Amino acid sequence: MIPFVDLKAQYLSIKEEIDTAVLKVLDSSQFILGSEVAAFEQEFAQYCNADYSIALNTGTSALHLALLAAGIGPGDEVITTPFTFVATVAAIVYTGATAVFVDIDPVSYTIDVSKIEQAITAKTKAILPVHLYGQPADMNAIIEIARRHGLTVIEDAAQAHRAEYKGQRVGSIGDMGCFSFYPGKNLGAYGEGGAIVTNNPEYAHTIKMLRDWGQEQRYHHVLKGYNYRMDGIQGGILRVKLRYLDAWTQSRRTHAALYDRLLANSGITTPTVMSYSHHVYHVYVVRTNHRDALQQKLQQRLIQTGIHYPIPVHLQPAYADLGYQVGDFPCAELVANEVLSLPMFAELSSEQIEIVSAAVCESV
């Protein structure tokens, strides 16, 4: 079997360092936040070229607290895309605000910047672009629109660790950037984890309080906060893995280039890297109007695949109250019916990519 992702292979490649890091936390007994989390925050901020990093328990919490720090609440609107993991929209709902969708660009699959301005109303307070699949959204255009209308820009970088937009690391481009360290991410914890990066000291101070019950100091609760703290073991693990992220990213990009070459004449659509983008291939996504049949044929050959994402958020039953219907975002709906994610992880071998590519070519 060729797995979609192989977390054990990654662990075995750095086992000694990971085991040492975990034992260090156990020995210190600093299980919630603590010195390892604080060190990771400093290192991750530097890695993202940001002034501050606040470690959290999930990427969803990162989105939630970034929105709250920006003052988003009931009656406000936040512009985002319907073609994303549901957490992007859930975090908006948690604040009491309303998600307003804009369709995606048919090439990059990120938010169509030409459609953002027409979605802005007097209630709009923020734009939340998603760096989908590891490719940045067109940030210069988004920032220009936001500044002209006095809006906050919060980057959903959950799939884009190490990605760059015109040479600038994502997360540090907008007012805040939100990351997930879910185990399958390019930088993944061994459990849940997340972080917000920012250059704004007021945002950083507010988020630090909000993640820890709104405390400015112990038992002095300034804000109505949450229990969104990162645990110490995840901080220690992420410190080790961060040192390998550059090499793992290069491996993903090398794998993607091989896929591109082997699938060039297959009749399916391979990813397009935008001119402004340093793509990090959280997933390697192809498109075909025979997606389900292709997935079934690959499964029969013991090749695991994924679909990111089969139903846009505006058509999910949980978000029917937003009032959208089939046909409202035709590009997102079309792409959702055609995308298929092929195996992609740093430890994937060239032989495995050749097997997958040959199976795709024979199956379409």
Coordinates of N, CA, C and O in Angstrom, one line a residue, residues 29-199:
S29 N 8.3 18.6 34.2 CA 6.9 18.6 34.6 C 6.2 19.9 34.3 O 5.2 20.3 35.0
Q30 N 6.7 20.6 33.3 CA 6.0 21.8 32.8 C 5.1 21.4 31.7 O 5.4 21.5 30.5
F31 N 3.9 20.9 32.1 CA 3.0 20.2 31.1 C 2.1 21.2 30.4 O 1.6 20.8 29.3
I32 N 1.8 22.4 30.9 CA 1.0 23.4 30.2 C 1.8 24.6 30.0 O 2.4 25.2 31.0
L33 N 1.9 25.1 28.8 CA 2.9 26.2 28.4 C 4.3 25.8 28.9 O 4.8 24.8 28.6
G34 N 4.9 26.7 29.7 CA 6.3 26.3 30.2 C 7.4 26.7 29.2 O 7.2 27.4 28.2
S35 N 8.6 26.3 29.6 CA 9.8 26.8 28.9 C 9.9 26.3 27.5 O 10.4 27.0 26.6
E36 N 9.5 25.1 27.2 CA 9.6 24.6 25.8 C 8.6 25.3 24.9 O 8.9 25.6 23.8
V37 N 7.4 25.6 25.4 CA 6.5 26.3 24.6 C 7.0 27.7 24.3 O 6.9 28.3 23.2
A38 N 7.5 28.4 25.4 CA 8.0 29.7 25.2 C 9.2 29.8 24.2 O 9.3 30.7 23.4
A39 N 10.0 28.8 24.2 CA 11.1 28.7 23.3 C 10.6 28.5 21.9 O 11.1 29.1 20.9
F40 N 9.6 27.6 21.7 CA 9.1 27.4 20.4 C 8.4 28.7 19.9 O 8.6 29.0 18.7
E41 N 7.7 29.4 20.7 CA 7.1 30.7 20.3 C 8.2 31.6 19.7 O 8.0 32.3 18.7
Q42 N 9.3 31.8 20.4 CA 10.4 32.6 20.0 C 10.9 32.2 18.6 O 11.1 33.0 17.7
E43 N 11.2 30.9 18.5 CA 11.8 30.3 17.3 C 10.8 30.4 16.1 O 11.2 30.6 15.0
F44 N 9.5 30.1 16.4 CA 8.5 30.2 15.3 C 8.3 31.6 14.8 O 8.1 31.8 13.6
A45 N 8.3 32.5 15.7 CA 8.2 33.9 15.3 C 9.3 34.3 14.4 O 9.1 35.0 13.3
Q46 N 10.5 34.0 14.8 CA 11.7 34.3 14.0 C 11.6 33.6 12.6 O 11.9 34.2 11.6
Y47 N 11.1 32.4 12.6 CA 11.0 31.6 11.4 C 10.0 32.3 10.4 O 10.3 32.3 9.2
C48 N 9.0 32.8 11.0 CA 8.0 33.5 10.1 C 8.3 34.9 9.8 O 7.5 35.6 9.2
N49 N 9.4 35.4 10.3 CA 9.8 36.8 10.2 C 8.7 37.7 10.9 O 8.4 38.8 10.3
A50 N 8.2 37.3 12.0 CA 7.2 38.1 12.8 C 7.8 38.4 14.1 O 8.8 37.8 14.6
D51 N 7.3 39.5 14.8 CA 7.8 39.9 16.1 C 7.3 39.0 17.2 O 7.9 38.8 18.2
Y52 N 6.1 38.5 17.0 CA 5.4 37.7 18.1 C 4.8 36.4 17.6 O 4.3 36.4 16.5
S53 N 4.9 35.4 18.4 CA 4.2 34.2 18.2 C 3.5 33.7 19.5 O 4.2 33.7 20.5
I54 N 2.2 33.4 19.4 CA 1.5 32.9 20.6 C 1.0 31.5 20.3 O 0.2 31.3 19.4
A55 N 1.5 30.5 21.1 CA 1.2 29.1 20.9 C -0.1 28.8 21.5 O -0.4 29.2 22.6
L56 N -0.9 28.0 20.8 CA -2.3 27.6 21.2 C -2.5 26.2 21.1 O -1.7 25.4 20.6
N57 N -3.7 25.7 21.5 CA -4.0 24.3 21.5 C -4.5 23.8 20.1 O -4.4 22.6 19.9
T58 N -5.0 24.6 19.3 CA -5.4 24.2 17.9 C -5.3 25.4 16.9 O -5.3 26.6 17.3
G59 N -5.3 25.1 15.7 CA -5.4 26.1 14.6 C -6.8 26.8 14.7 O -6.9 28.0 14.3
T60 N -7.8 26.1 15.0 CA -9.1 26.7 15.1 C -9.1 27.8 16.2 O -9.7 28.9 16.0
S61 N -8.5 27.5 17.3 CA -8.4 28.5 18.4 C -7.6 29.7 17.9 O -7.9 30.8 18.3
A62 N -6.6 29.5 17.1 CA -5.8 30.6 16.5 C -6.7 31.5 15.7 O -6.7 32.7 15.9
L63 N -7.6 31.0 14.9 CA -8.5 31.8 14.1 C -9.5 32.5 15.0 O -9.7 33.7 14.8
H64 N -10.0 31.8 16.0 CA -11.0 32.4 16.9 C -10.4 33.6 17.6 O -11.0 34.7 17.7
L65 N -9.2 33.4 18.2 CA -8.6 34.5 19.0 C -8.1 35.6 18.2 O -8.1 36.8 18.6
A66 N -7.6 35.3 17.0 CA -7.2 36.4 16.1 C -8.4 37.3 15.8 O -8.3 38.6 15.8
L67 N -9.5 36.7 15.5 CA -10.7 37.5 15.2 C -11.2 38.3 16.4 O -11.5 39.5 16.3
L68 N -11.1 37.7 17.6 CA -11.5 38.4 18.8 C -10.5 39.6 19.1 O -11.0 40.7 19.5
A69 N -9.2 39.3 18.9 CA -8.3 40.4 19.1 C -8.5 41.6 18.2 O -8.2 42.7 18.6
A70 N -9.0 41.3 17.0 CA -9.3 42.3 16.0 C -10.6 43.0 16.3 O -11.0 44.0 15.6
G71 N -11.3 42.6 17.4 CA -12.5 43.3 17.8 C -13.8 42.8 17.0 O -14.8 43.4 17.1
I72 N -13.6 41.6 16.4 CA -14.8 41.1 15.6 C -15.8 40.5 16.6 O -15.4 39.7 17.5
G73 N -17.1 40.8 16.4 CA -18.1 40.3 17.2 C -19.5 40.3 16.6 O -19.6 40.5 15.3
P74 N -20.5 40.1 17.3 CA -21.9 40.1 16.8 C -22.2 41.3 15.9 O -21.9 42.5 16.3
G75 N -22.8 41.1 14.8 CA -23.2 42.2 13.9 C -22.1 42.5 12.9 O -22.4 43.2 11.9
D76 N -20.9 42.0 13.0 CA -19.8 42.2 12.1 C -19.9 41.2 11.0 O -20.5 40.1 11.1
E77 N -19.2 41.5 9.9 CA -19.1 40.5 8.7 C -17.6 40.3 8.5 O -16.8 41.3 8.5
V78 N -17.2 39.1 8.1 CA -15.9 38.7 7.8 C -15.9 38.1 6.4 O -16.6 37.1 6.2
I79 N -15.1 38.6 5.5 CA -15.1 38.0 4.1 C -14.1 36.9 4.0 O -12.9 37.1 4.5
T80 N -14.5 35.8 3.5 CA -13.6 34.6 3.3 C -14.1 33.8 2.1 O -14.9 34.3 1.4
T81 N -13.5 32.6 2.0 CA -13.9 31.8 0.8 C -14.6 30.5 1.3 O -14.4 30.0 2.4
P82 N -15.6 30.0 0.5 CA -16.3 28.8 0.9 C -15.5 27.6 0.6 O -15.9 26.5 1.1
F83 N -14.4 27.7 -0.1 CA -13.6 26.5 -0.4 C -12.4 26.4 0.5 O -11.3 26.8 0.2
T84 N -12.7 25.8 1.7 CA -11.7 25.7 2.8 C -12.2 24.7 3.8 O -13.3 24.2 3.7
F85 N -11.3 24.3 4.7 CA -11.8 23.5 5.8 C -12.8 24.3 6.6 O -12.6 25.5 6.8
V86 N -13.8 23.6 7.2 CA -14.9 24.2 7.9 C -14.4 25.1 9.1 O -15.1 26.0 9.5
A87 N -13.2 24.8 9.6 CA -12.8 25.6 10.8 C -12.6 27.1 10.5 O -12.8 27.9 11.4
T88 N -12.3 27.4 9.2 CA -12.2 28.9 8.9 C -13.5 29.6 9.2 O -13.5 30.7 9.7
V89 N -14.6 29.0 8.8 CA -15.9 29.6 9.0 C -16.4 29.4 10.4 O -17.0 30.3 11.0
A90 N -16.1 28.3 11.0 CA -16.6 28.0 12.4 C -16.0 29.1 13.3 O -16.7 29.6 14.2
A91 N -14.7 29.5 13.1 CA -14.1 30.5 14.0 C -14.8 31.8 13.9 O -15.0 32.5 14.9
I92 N -15.3 32.2 12.7 CA -16.1 33.4 12.5 C -17.4 33.3 13.3 O -17.8 34.3 14.0
V93 N -18.0 32.2 13.2 CA -19.3 32.0 13.9 C -19.1 32.0 15.4 O -20.0 32.6 16.1
Y94 N -18.0 31.5 15.9 CA -17.8 31.5 17.3 C -17.8 33.0 17.9 O -18.2 33.1 19.0
T95 N -17.4 33.9 17.1 CA -17.3 35.3 17.6 C -18.7 36.0 17.6 O -18.9 37.1 18.1
G96 N -19.7 35.3 16.9 CA -21.0 35.9 16.7 C -21.1 36.7 15.4 O -22.2 37.3 15.1
A97 N -20.0 36.8 14.7 CA -20.0 37.5 13.4 C -20.6 36.6 12.3 O -20.8 35.4 12.5
T98 N -20.7 37.2 11.1 CA -21.3 36.5 9.9 C -20.2 36.3 8.9 O -19.5 37.3 8.5
A99 N -20.1 35.1 8.4 CA -19.1 34.8 7.3 C -19.8 35.2 6.0 O -20.9 34.9 5.7
V100 N -19.1 36.0 5.2 CA -19.5 36.4 3.8 C -18.6 35.8 2.8 O -17.4 36.1 2.9
F101 N -19.1 35.0 1.9 CA -18.2 34.3 1.0 C -17.9 35.0 -0.3 O -18.8 35.8 -0.8
V102 N -16.7 34.8 -0.8 CA -16.3 35.2 -2.1 C -15.8 34.0 -2.9 O -15.1 33.2 -2.3
D103 N -16.1 33.8 -4.1 CA -15.7 32.7 -4.9 C -14.2 32.6 -5.0 O -13.5 33.6 -4.8
I104 N -13.7 31.5 -5.5 CA -12.3 31.3 -5.6 C -11.8 31.5 -7.0 O -12.6 31.5 -8.0
D105 N -10.5 31.8 -7.2 CA -9.9 31.9 -8.5 C -9.8 30.5 -9.0 O -9.4 29.5 -8.3
P106 N -10.1 30.3 -10.3 CA -10.1 28.9 -10.9 C -8.7 28.3 -11.1 O -8.6 27.1 -11.3
V107 N -7.7 29.1 -10.9 CA -6.3 28.5 -11.1 C -5.6 28.3 -9.8 O -5.1 27.2 -9.6
S108 N -5.7 29.2 -8.9 CA -4.9 29.1 -7.6 C -5.8 28.4 -6.6 O -5.2 27.9 -5.6
Y109 N -7.1 28.5 -6.7 CA -8.1 27.9 -5.8 C -8.2 28.8 -4.5 O -8.8 28.4 -3.5
T110 N -7.4 29.9 -4.4 CA -7.6 30.8 -3.3 C -8.6 31.9 -3.7 O -9.1 32.0 -4.8
I111 N -8.9 32.7 -2.7 CA -10.0 33.7 -2.9 C -9.7 34.6 -4.1 O -8.6 35.0 -4.4
D112 N -10.8 34.8 -4.9 CA -10.7 35.6 -6.1 C -10.7 37.1 -5.7 O -11.7 37.7 -5.3
V113 N -9.5 37.7 -5.8 CA -9.4 39.1 -5.3 C -10.2 40.1 -6.1 O -10.6 41.2 -5.6
S114 N -10.6 39.8 -7.3 CA -11.4 40.7 -8.1 C -12.8 40.8 -7.7 O -13.6 41.7 -8.1
K115 N -13.2 39.8 -6.8 CA -14.6 39.8 -6.3 C -14.8 40.3 -4.9 O -15.9 40.3 -4.3
I116 N -13.7 40.6 -4.2 CA -13.7 40.9 -2.8 C -14.5 42.2 -2.6 O -15.4 42.3 -1.7
E117 N -14.1 43.3 -3.3 CA -14.6 44.6 -3.0 C -16.1 44.7 -3.1 O -16.8 45.4 -2.3
Q118 N -16.7 43.9 -4.0 CA -18.2 44.0 -4.2 C -18.9 43.3 -3.0 O -20.1 43.5 -2.9
A119 N -18.2 42.5 -2.2 CA -18.8 41.9 -1.0 C -18.7 42.7 0.2 O -19.3 42.4 1.2
I120 N -17.9 43.8 0.2 CA -17.8 44.7 1.3 C -19.0 45.5 1.6 O -19.6 46.1 0.7
T121 N -19.4 45.5 2.9 CA -20.6 46.4 3.3 C -20.1 47.2 4.5 O -19.0 47.1 4.9
A122 N -21.1 48.0 5.0 CA -20.8 48.8 6.2 C -20.5 47.9 7.4 O -19.9 48.4 8.4
K123 N -20.9 46.6 7.4 CA -20.7 45.7 8.5 C -19.3 45.0 8.4 O -18.9 44.3 9.4
T124 N -18.7 45.1 7.3 CA -17.4 44.3 7.1 C -16.3 44.8 8.0 O -16.1 46.0 8.0
K125 N -15.7 43.9 8.7 CA -14.6 44.3 9.6 C -13.3 43.7 9.2 O -12.2 44.1 9.7
A126 N -13.3 42.6 8.5 CA -12.0 41.8 8.2 C -12.1 41.0 7.0 O -13.2 40.7 6.5
I127 N -11.0 40.7 6.4 CA -10.8 39.8 5.3 C -10.0 38.6 5.8 O -8.9 38.8 6.4
L128 N -10.4 37.4 5.6 CA -9.7 36.2 6.1 C -9.4 35.3 4.9 O -10.1 34.4 4.5
P129 N -8.3 35.6 4.2 CA -7.9 34.7 3.0 C -7.3 33.4 3.5 O -6.7 33.4 4.6
V130 N -7.4 32.4 2.7 CA -6.9 31.1 3.1 C -5.8 30.7 2.1 O -6.0 30.7 0.9
H131 N -4.7 30.4 2.6 CA -3.5 29.9 1.8 C -3.7 28.4 1.5 O -3.1 27.6 2.2
L132 N -4.6 28.1 0.6 CA -5.0 26.7 0.4 C -4.0 25.8 -0.2 O -3.4 26.2 -1.2
Y133 N -3.9 24.6 0.4 CA -3.1 23.5 -0.1 C -1.6 23.8 0.0 O -0.7 23.1 -0.5
G134 N -1.2 25.0 0.5 CA 0.2 25.4 0.6 C 0.6 26.5 -0.3 O 1.7 26.9 -0.4
Q135 N -0.4 27.0 -1.0 CA -0.2 28.1 -2.0 C -0.8 29.4 -1.4 O -2.0 29.5 -1.1
P136 N 0.0 30.5 -1.3 CA -0.5 31.8 -0.8 C -1.6 32.4 -1.7 O -1.6 32.2 -2.9
A137 N -2.5 33.1 -1.0 CA -3.5 33.9 -1.7 C -2.7 35.2 -2.2 O -1.6 35.4 -1.8
D138 N -3.4 35.9 -3.1 CA -2.7 37.1 -3.7 C -2.8 38.3 -2.6 O -3.7 39.1 -2.7
M139 N -1.8 38.3 -1.8 CA -1.8 39.1 -0.6 C -1.7 40.6 -0.9 O -2.4 41.4 -0.2
N140 N -0.9 41.0 -1.9 CA -0.8 42.5 -2.1 C -2.2 43.1 -2.5 O -2.5 44.2 -2.0
A141 N -2.9 42.4 -3.3 CA -4.2 42.9 -3.7 C -5.2 42.9 -2.5 O -6.0 43.9 -2.3
I142 N -5.1 41.9 -1.7 CA -6.0 41.8 -0.5 C -5.6 42.9 0.5 O -6.5 43.6 1.0
I143 N -4.3 43.2 0.7 CA -3.9 44.2 1.7 C -4.3 45.6 1.1 O -4.8 46.4 1.9
E144 N -4.2 45.8 -0.2 CA -4.5 47.1 -0.7 C -6.0 47.4 -0.5 O -6.4 48.5 -0.1
I145 N -6.9 46.4 -0.8 CA -8.3 46.5 -0.6 C -8.6 46.8 0.9 O -9.4 47.7 1.2
A146 N -8.0 46.0 1.8 CA -8.3 46.1 3.2 C -7.9 47.5 3.7 O -8.6 48.1 4.5
R147 N -6.7 48.0 3.3 CA -6.3 49.3 3.8 C -7.2 50.4 3.3 O -7.5 51.4 4.1
R148 N -7.7 50.3 2.1 CA -8.6 51.3 1.5 C -9.9 51.4 2.3 O -10.5 52.4 2.4
H149 N -10.3 50.2 2.8 CA -11.6 50.2 3.5 C -11.5 50.1 5.0 O -12.5 49.9 5.7
G150 N -10.3 50.2 5.5 CA -10.1 50.1 7.0 C -10.4 48.7 7.6 O -10.9 48.7 8.7
L151 N -10.0 47.7 6.9 CA -10.3 46.3 7.4 C -9.1 45.6 7.9 O -7.9 45.9 7.4
T152 N -9.2 44.7 8.8 CA -8.2 43.8 9.3 C -8.0 42.7 8.4 O -9.0 42.1 7.8
V153 N -6.7 42.2 8.2 CA -6.4 41.1 7.4 C -5.9 40.0 8.3 O -4.8 40.2 8.9
I154 N -6.6 38.8 8.3 CA -6.1 37.7 9.1 C -5.9 36.5 8.2 O -6.8 36.1 7.5
E155 N -4.6 36.1 8.1 CA -4.3 35.0 7.2 C -4.6 33.6 7.8 O -4.1 33.3 8.9
D156 N -5.3 32.8 7.1 CA -5.4 31.4 7.5 C -4.3 30.6 6.8 O -4.4 30.3 5.6
A157 N -3.2 30.4 7.6 CA -2.0 29.8 7.0 C -1.9 28.3 7.6 O -0.8 27.8 7.6
A158 N -3.0 27.7 7.9 CA -3.0 26.4 8.5 C -2.4 25.3 7.6 O -1.9 24.3 8.1
Q159 N -2.4 25.6 6.3 CA -1.8 24.6 5.3 C -0.5 25.1 4.7 O -0.1 24.6 3.7
A160 N 0.0 26.2 5.2 CA 1.1 26.9 4.4 C 2.3 27.3 5.2 O 3.0 28.3 5.0
H161 N 2.7 26.4 6.2 CA 4.0 26.6 6.9 C 5.2 26.7 5.9 O 5.3 25.8 5.1
R162 N 5.9 27.8 5.9 CA 7.1 28.0 5.1 C 6.8 28.6 3.7 O 7.6 28.9 2.9
A163 N 5.5 28.7 3.4 CA 5.1 29.2 2.1 C 5.5 30.7 2.0 O 5.5 31.4 3.1
E164 N 5.7 31.2 0.8 CA 6.1 32.6 0.7 C 5.3 33.3 -0.4 O 4.9 32.6 -1.4
Y165 N 5.0 34.6 -0.2 CA 4.3 35.4 -1.2 C 5.3 36.5 -1.6 O 5.7 37.3 -0.7
K166 N 5.8 36.5 -2.8 CA 6.8 37.4 -3.3 C 8.0 37.5 -2.3 O 8.5 38.6 -2.0
G167 N 8.4 36.4 -1.8 CA 9.6 36.3 -0.9 C 9.3 36.6 0.5 O 10.3 36.5 1.3
Q168 N 8.1 36.9 0.9 CA 7.7 37.1 2.3 C 7.0 35.9 2.9 O 6.0 35.4 2.2
R169 N 7.4 35.5 4.0 CA 6.7 34.3 4.7 C 5.3 34.6 5.0 O 5.0 35.7 5.6
V170 N 4.4 33.7 4.6 CA 3.0 33.9 5.0 C 2.8 33.9 6.5 O 3.6 33.3 7.2
G171 N 1.8 34.6 6.9 CA 1.5 34.7 8.4 C 2.0 36.1 8.8 O 1.3 36.7 9.7
S172 N 3.0 36.6 8.3 CA 3.6 37.9 8.7 C 3.2 39.0 7.7 O 3.7 40.1 7.9
I173 N 2.3 38.7 6.8 CA 2.0 39.7 5.7 C 0.8 40.5 6.2 O 0.8 41.7 6.0
G174 N -0.3 39.9 6.6 CA -1.4 40.6 7.1 C -1.2 41.1 8.6 O -0.1 41.1 9.1
D175 N -2.3 41.4 9.2 CA -2.2 41.9 10.6 C -2.0 40.7 11.6 O -1.3 40.9 12.6
M176 N -2.5 39.5 11.3 CA -2.2 38.3 12.0 C -2.2 37.1 11.1 O -2.9 37.2 10.1
G177 N -1.4 36.1 11.4 CA -1.4 34.9 10.7 C -1.7 33.7 11.6 O -1.1 33.6 12.7
C178 N -2.5 32.8 11.2 CA -3.0 31.7 12.0 C -2.5 30.3 11.4 O -2.7 30.0 10.3
F179 N -1.9 29.5 12.3 CA -1.3 28.2 11.9 C -1.9 27.1 12.7 O -2.3 27.3 13.9
S180 N -2.0 26.0 12.0 CA -2.4 24.7 12.7 C -1.2 23.8 12.7 O -0.4 23.7 11.8
F181 N -1.1 23.1 13.8 CA 0.0 22.0 13.9 C -0.6 20.6 14.1 O -0.1 19.8 14.7
Y182 N -1.8 20.5 13.5 CA -2.4 19.1 13.4 C -1.4 18.2 12.9 O -0.6 18.5 12.0
P183 N -1.4 16.9 13.3 CA -0.3 16.0 13.0 C 0.1 15.9 11.5 O 1.2 15.7 11.2
G184 N -0.9 16.0 10.6 CA -0.7 15.8 9.2 C -0.2 17.0 8.5 O 0.1 17.0 7.3
K185 N -0.1 18.2 9.2 CA 0.4 19.4 8.6 C 1.9 19.3 8.2 O 2.6 18.5 8.8
N186 N 2.4 20.2 7.4 CA 3.8 20.3 7.1 C 4.7 20.4 8.3 O 5.8 19.9 8.4
L187 N 4.2 21.2 9.3 CA 4.8 21.2 10.6 C 3.7 20.7 11.6 O 2.8 21.5 11.9
G188 N 3.8 19.5 12.0 CA 2.7 18.9 12.8 C 3.2 18.5 14.1 O 4.3 18.0 14.3
A189 N 2.3 18.7 15.1 CA 2.6 18.2 16.5 C 2.2 16.7 16.6 O 1.8 16.1 15.6
Y190 N 2.4 16.1 17.7 CA 1.9 14.8 18.0 C 0.7 14.8 18.9 O 0.6 14.3 19.9
G191 N -0.3 15.5 18.3 CA -1.6 15.9 19.0 C -2.0 17.2 18.3 O -1.7 17.5 17.2
E192 N -2.8 17.9 19.0 CA -3.3 19.2 18.5 C -2.4 20.3 18.8 O -1.6 20.3 19.8
G193 N -2.4 21.4 18.0 CA -1.6 22.6 18.3 C -1.9 23.7 17.3 O -2.4 23.4 16.2
G194 N -1.6 24.9 17.7 CA -1.8 26.0 16.8 C -1.0 27.2 17.2 O -0.4 27.2 18.3
A195 N -1.0 28.3 16.4 CA -0.3 29.5 16.8 C -0.8 30.7 16.0 O -1.3 30.5 14.9
I196 N -0.6 31.8 16.6 CA -0.8 33.1 15.9 C 0.5 33.8 15.8 O 1.2 33.9 16.8
V197 N 0.8 34.4 14.7 CA 2.0 35.3 14.6 C 1.5 36.7 14.2 O 0.5 36.8 13.5
T198 N 2.2 37.7 14.7 CA 1.8 39.1 14.4 C 3.0 40.0 14.7 O 3.9 39.6 15.4
N199 N 2.9 41.2 14.1 CA 3.9 42.2 14.5 C 3.3 43.3 15.4 O 3.9 44.3 15.7

